[in-house]
Coordinates of C-alpha atoms in Angstrom, one line a residue:
M1 CA 13.0 -23.5 -50.8
G2 CA 12.8 -21.1 -48.2
K3 CA 17.4 -19.5 -48.9
E4 CA 15.7 -16.0 -48.4
I5 CA 12.5 -16.4 -45.4
H6 CA 10.7 -13.1 -44.7
C7 CA 8.4 -14.2 -41.4
F8 CA 5.5 -11.9 -39.8
Q9 CA 3.7 -12.2 -36.8
K10 CA 1.0 -10.9 -37.9
L11 CA 0.1 -9.8 -41.8
G12 CA -3.3 -9.9 -43.3
S13 CA -2.3 -12.1 -46.4
T14 CA 1.5 -14.0 -46.8
N15 CA -0.1 -13.9 -50.5
Q16 CA -0.1 -10.6 -50.9
V17 CA 2.9 -10.2 -48.9
A18 CA 4.8 -12.3 -51.6
F19 CA 3.2 -10.7 -54.4
R20 CA 4.5 -7.5 -54.0
L21 CA 8.1 -9.3 -53.6
A22 CA 7.9 -11.2 -56.1
E23 CA 7.2 -6.9 -57.7
S24 CA 10.4 -5.6 -56.1
G25 CA 12.5 -8.6 -58.6
A26 CA 12.6 -11.1 -55.2
P27 CA 15.0 -13.9 -56.3
E28 CA 12.4 -17.9 -56.9
G29 CA 12.1 -19.5 -53.4
T30 CA 11.0 -17.4 -51.4
L31 CA 9.4 -17.9 -48.6
V32 CA 6.3 -15.5 -46.9
L33 CA 5.4 -16.9 -43.2
A34 CA 3.3 -15.7 -40.8
E35 CA 2.9 -16.6 -37.8
K36 CA -1.6 -14.6 -37.2
Q37 CA -3.6 -13.3 -40.7
T38 CA -5.3 -11.2 -40.4
A39 CA -7.4 -12.1 -43.8
G40 CA -6.0 -15.0 -44.9
R41 CA -7.9 -16.2 -48.5
G42 CA -9.1 -19.1 -50.1
R43 CA -9.6 -19.0 -53.6
L44 CA -12.5 -17.0 -55.1
S45 CA -11.7 -15.3 -51.6
R46 CA -12.4 -17.0 -48.8
K47 CA -11.9 -16.2 -45.6
W48 CA -9.3 -18.8 -44.3
F49 CA -8.9 -18.8 -40.5
S50 CA -5.2 -18.7 -39.4
P51 CA -5.2 -17.8 -36.1
P52 CA -1.9 -18.4 -34.3
Q53 CA 0.8 -20.7 -32.4
L54 CA -1.1 -23.8 -34.6
G55 CA -1.4 -23.8 -38.5
I56 CA 1.5 -22.4 -40.8
W57 CA 0.5 -20.1 -43.1
L58 CA 3.3 -19.8 -46.5
S59 CA 3.4 -18.4 -49.3
L60 CA 6.5 -19.3 -51.7
I61 CA 7.5 -17.3 -54.4
L62 CA 8.3 -19.1 -57.5
R63 CA 9.6 -17.5 -61.5
P64 CA 8.9 -20.8 -63.9
R65 CA 9.8 -20.7 -67.4
I66 CA 6.7 -23.0 -68.1
P67 CA 3.7 -22.6 -70.5
L68 CA 0.8 -20.9 -69.0
A69 CA -1.2 -23.4 -69.0
W70 CA 0.5 -25.9 -66.6
V71 CA 0.7 -23.6 -63.9
P72 CA -3.1 -24.8 -62.3
A73 CA -1.2 -27.5 -61.8
L74 CA 0.9 -26.2 -59.3
S75 CA -1.8 -26.3 -57.0
L76 CA -2.2 -30.5 -57.8
C77 CA 2.2 -30.0 -57.0
A78 CA 1.7 -28.3 -53.9
C79 CA -1.2 -30.5 -52.1
L80 CA 1.1 -34.0 -53.4
A81 CA 3.6 -32.7 -51.0
C82 CA 1.1 -31.3 -48.5
V83 CA 0.2 -35.0 -48.7
R84 CA 3.8 -36.9 -48.8
A85 CA 4.9 -34.9 -45.5
T86 CA 1.5 -35.2 -44.2
N87 CA 2.2 -39.3 -44.6
R88 CA 5.3 -38.7 -42.4
F89 CA 3.2 -37.7 -39.1
T90 CA 0.1 -39.8 -38.5
D91 CA -0.9 -43.3 -40.1
K92 CA -3.8 -41.7 -41.9
K93 CA -4.1 -41.6 -46.0
P94 CA -4.7 -37.8 -46.7
A95 CA -6.2 -37.1 -50.3
I96 CA -5.7 -34.4 -52.6
K97 CA -9.6 -33.2 -53.4
W98 CA -9.0 -31.2 -56.5
P99 CA -7.8 -28.5 -57.7
N100 CA -6.5 -27.0 -54.4
D101 CA -7.3 -28.7 -51.4
A102 CA -5.0 -31.7 -49.3
Y103 CA -8.5 -33.8 -46.8
L104 CA -7.9 -36.3 -43.9
N105 CA -10.5 -38.3 -42.8
G106 CA -13.1 -37.0 -45.3
K107 CA -12.3 -33.3 -44.1
K108 CA -9.9 -30.6 -44.9
F109 CA -6.5 -29.5 -43.8
S110 CA -4.5 -28.2 -46.0
G111 CA -5.6 -25.7 -49.0
V112 CA -3.6 -23.8 -51.9
L113 CA -4.0 -20.4 -53.4
T114 CA -1.8 -19.6 -56.2
E115 CA -1.4 -16.2 -58.4
L116 CA 0.2 -15.3 -60.4
S117 CA 2.2 -12.5 -63.0
A118 CA 1.3 -13.4 -66.3
E119 CA 2.1 -11.9 -70.6
L120 CA 0.7 -14.0 -73.0
D121 CA 3.3 -15.8 -73.5
R122 CA 5.7 -16.4 -70.6
V123 CA 5.1 -16.6 -66.8
N124 CA 6.5 -14.0 -65.0
F125 CA 6.1 -15.5 -61.1
V126 CA 3.7 -17.9 -59.8
V127 CA 2.6 -16.9 -55.6
L128 CA 1.5 -20.2 -54.8
G129 CA -0.2 -19.7 -50.9
I130 CA -0.6 -22.4 -48.4
G131 CA -2.6 -23.0 -45.8
I132 CA -2.0 -25.6 -42.9
N133 CA -4.0 -26.6 -39.9
V134 CA -1.6 -28.4 -38.4
N135 CA -2.2 -28.0 -33.9
H136 CA -5.9 -27.3 -33.7
S137 CA -8.3 -28.8 -31.4
S138 CA -11.7 -29.6 -32.4
R139 CA -13.6 -26.7 -29.9
E140 CA -10.6 -24.5 -31.9
F141 CA -11.9 -24.3 -35.2
P142 CA -15.1 -22.2 -35.5
G143 CA -19.0 -23.2 -35.1
Y144 CA -18.9 -22.8 -38.6
L145 CA -15.8 -25.0 -39.6
R146 CA -15.9 -27.7 -37.7
K147 CA -18.6 -29.6 -39.7
N148 CA -16.1 -30.1 -42.5
A149 CA -12.2 -28.7 -41.4
T150 CA -10.2 -30.6 -39.0
S151 CA -5.9 -30.4 -38.7
L152 CA -3.4 -33.0 -38.0
R153 CA -3.5 -33.2 -34.5
I154 CA -7.3 -33.9 -35.0
E155 CA -6.6 -37.1 -37.6
A156 CA -3.1 -37.8 -35.2
K157 CA -4.3 -37.4 -32.5
K158 CA -1.4 -36.3 -30.9
R159 CA 0.3 -32.3 -31.6
I160 CA 2.6 -32.1 -34.4
D161 CA 6.1 -30.4 -34.0
R162 CA 5.6 -27.4 -36.5
V163 CA 9.0 -26.4 -37.1
S164 CA 9.2 -29.8 -38.6
F165 CA 5.9 -30.7 -40.8
L166 CA 7.2 -27.4 -42.8
H167 CA 11.2 -28.6 -43.5
K168 CA 9.3 -31.9 -44.3
F169 CA 7.3 -29.6 -46.4
L170 CA 9.3 -27.7 -48.3
E171 CA 12.0 -30.0 -48.2
E172 CA 8.6 -32.6 -50.3
F173 CA 8.2 -29.4 -52.8
E174 CA 11.3 -29.2 -53.7
S175 CA 11.5 -32.8 -54.3
I176 CA 8.4 -32.0 -56.8
Y177 CA 9.1 -28.9 -58.4
E178 CA 12.1 -29.4 -59.9
E179 CA 10.9 -31.7 -61.8
Y180 CA 7.4 -30.3 -62.6
K181 CA 9.5 -27.2 -64.2
Y182 CA 11.1 -29.4 -67.1
S183 CA 7.6 -32.2 -67.5
G184 CA 5.2 -31.0 -66.1
L185 CA 2.6 -32.7 -64.0
D186 CA 4.6 -35.4 -65.9
K187 CA 5.8 -37.5 -63.5
F188 CA 3.6 -37.4 -60.4
K189 CA 0.0 -38.0 -62.6
L190 CA 0.0 -40.7 -61.1
E191 CA 0.2 -41.6 -57.8
V192 CA -2.2 -37.7 -57.8
S193 CA -4.3 -39.8 -59.3
K194 CA -3.7 -42.4 -56.4
N195 CA -4.2 -40.1 -53.5
S196 CA -6.6 -38.5 -55.1
Y197 CA -10.4 -38.5 -52.5
L198 CA -12.6 -37.6 -56.0
L199 CA -11.9 -39.7 -58.5
N200 CA -14.4 -42.6 -59.4
K201 CA -17.1 -41.2 -57.2
K202 CA -19.7 -39.5 -58.1
V203 CA -19.4 -35.8 -58.3
E204 CA -21.4 -32.2 -58.5
V205 CA -18.7 -29.0 -60.1
E206 CA -20.3 -26.0 -59.7
I207 CA -19.2 -23.5 -62.3
G208 CA -20.6 -19.8 -61.8
D209 CA -24.9 -20.7 -62.6
Q210 CA -23.6 -24.3 -64.0
K211 CA -24.0 -27.6 -62.5
I212 CA -22.5 -30.4 -64.0
L213 CA -23.0 -33.8 -62.7
G214 CA -20.5 -36.3 -63.6
K215 CA -18.2 -39.5 -62.0
A216 CA -14.1 -38.0 -61.7
I217 CA -12.5 -41.0 -63.7
D218 CA -9.0 -39.1 -64.9
I219 CA -6.6 -36.0 -64.3
D220 CA -5.1 -34.7 -67.6
D221 CA -1.8 -33.7 -68.5
Y222 CA -2.7 -30.1 -67.2
G223 CA -4.0 -30.8 -64.2
A224 CA -7.8 -30.7 -65.7
L225 CA -11.2 -33.0 -63.9
I226 CA -12.1 -35.4 -66.7
L227 CA -16.2 -36.1 -65.8
D228 CA -18.1 -38.3 -67.7
T229 CA -21.4 -37.2 -68.0
K230 CA -24.9 -38.7 -70.1
T231 CA -23.5 -35.9 -72.3
G232 CA -20.5 -37.2 -73.0
L233 CA -16.4 -36.5 -71.5
K234 CA -16.1 -33.6 -69.7
T235 CA -13.0 -32.1 -69.2
I236 CA -13.4 -29.3 -66.1
T237 CA -10.5 -26.7 -65.3
A238 CA -12.6 -24.8 -62.9
G239 CA -14.5 -25.5 -60.3
D240 CA -16.2 -26.1 -56.4
V241 CA -16.6 -29.8 -56.8
S242 CA -19.0 -32.2 -54.1
V243 CA -18.7 -35.8 -53.9
L244 CA -22.6 -36.9 -54.4
P245 CA -23.9 -39.6 -51.6
A246 CA -23.0 -43.0 -52.4
K247 CA -26.6 -44.6 -53.5
P248 CA -27.6 -46.0 -56.5
W249 CA -27.8 -43.3 -59.8
R250 CA -27.5 -43.5 -63.6
L251 CA -25.4 -41.1 -65.5

């Protein structure tokens, strides 16, 4: 990963640039980095706060020859790489919040946005965008984010060298990705589950206007969340998940 690198002081979005590069034939592993994003975004076009000199804002171009059904698990692979890298820089235990976030101390510090070009029978390319809050202090987050966002610096109580963290993240992701291309999530499913923020908790999943209550009990082979609900087991492939307060509650 990162054998071809495109670095920018300021961009609208690294994913936008990476997508254009991929359409023009950029090779697998091409890395797009920005010091600042002015239009960084996450799932559902939500804005991602991407100030200069504080975080890591990147996109990777991938060209896996995999079934289309395997693509959603790539977000979990990226989250797992972030968790592994984080374990090298802090004693606080990071966790994967399905489907595409990494948490520390109950707050989000990293998110993944996966976009792709595909046909019915094959994947042309995937652009994997990752934002990691590294050296933000609490006051450097906008007021609306302070309740739910954190950074490596806040949780580790020290500044983190961004280049060192980026190197470790790319190293971990490449290791995971090389296995994933041939066996999907299978080899990493147990590790993802052990590092899950949601499993064995009562949650609410919002899918459009629908809300589903249940206990998160597993991640399937394709990266979907399995819920135990009043009406039986449900497989959730996408949605916004909230952990419900710990209080007596029956399915």
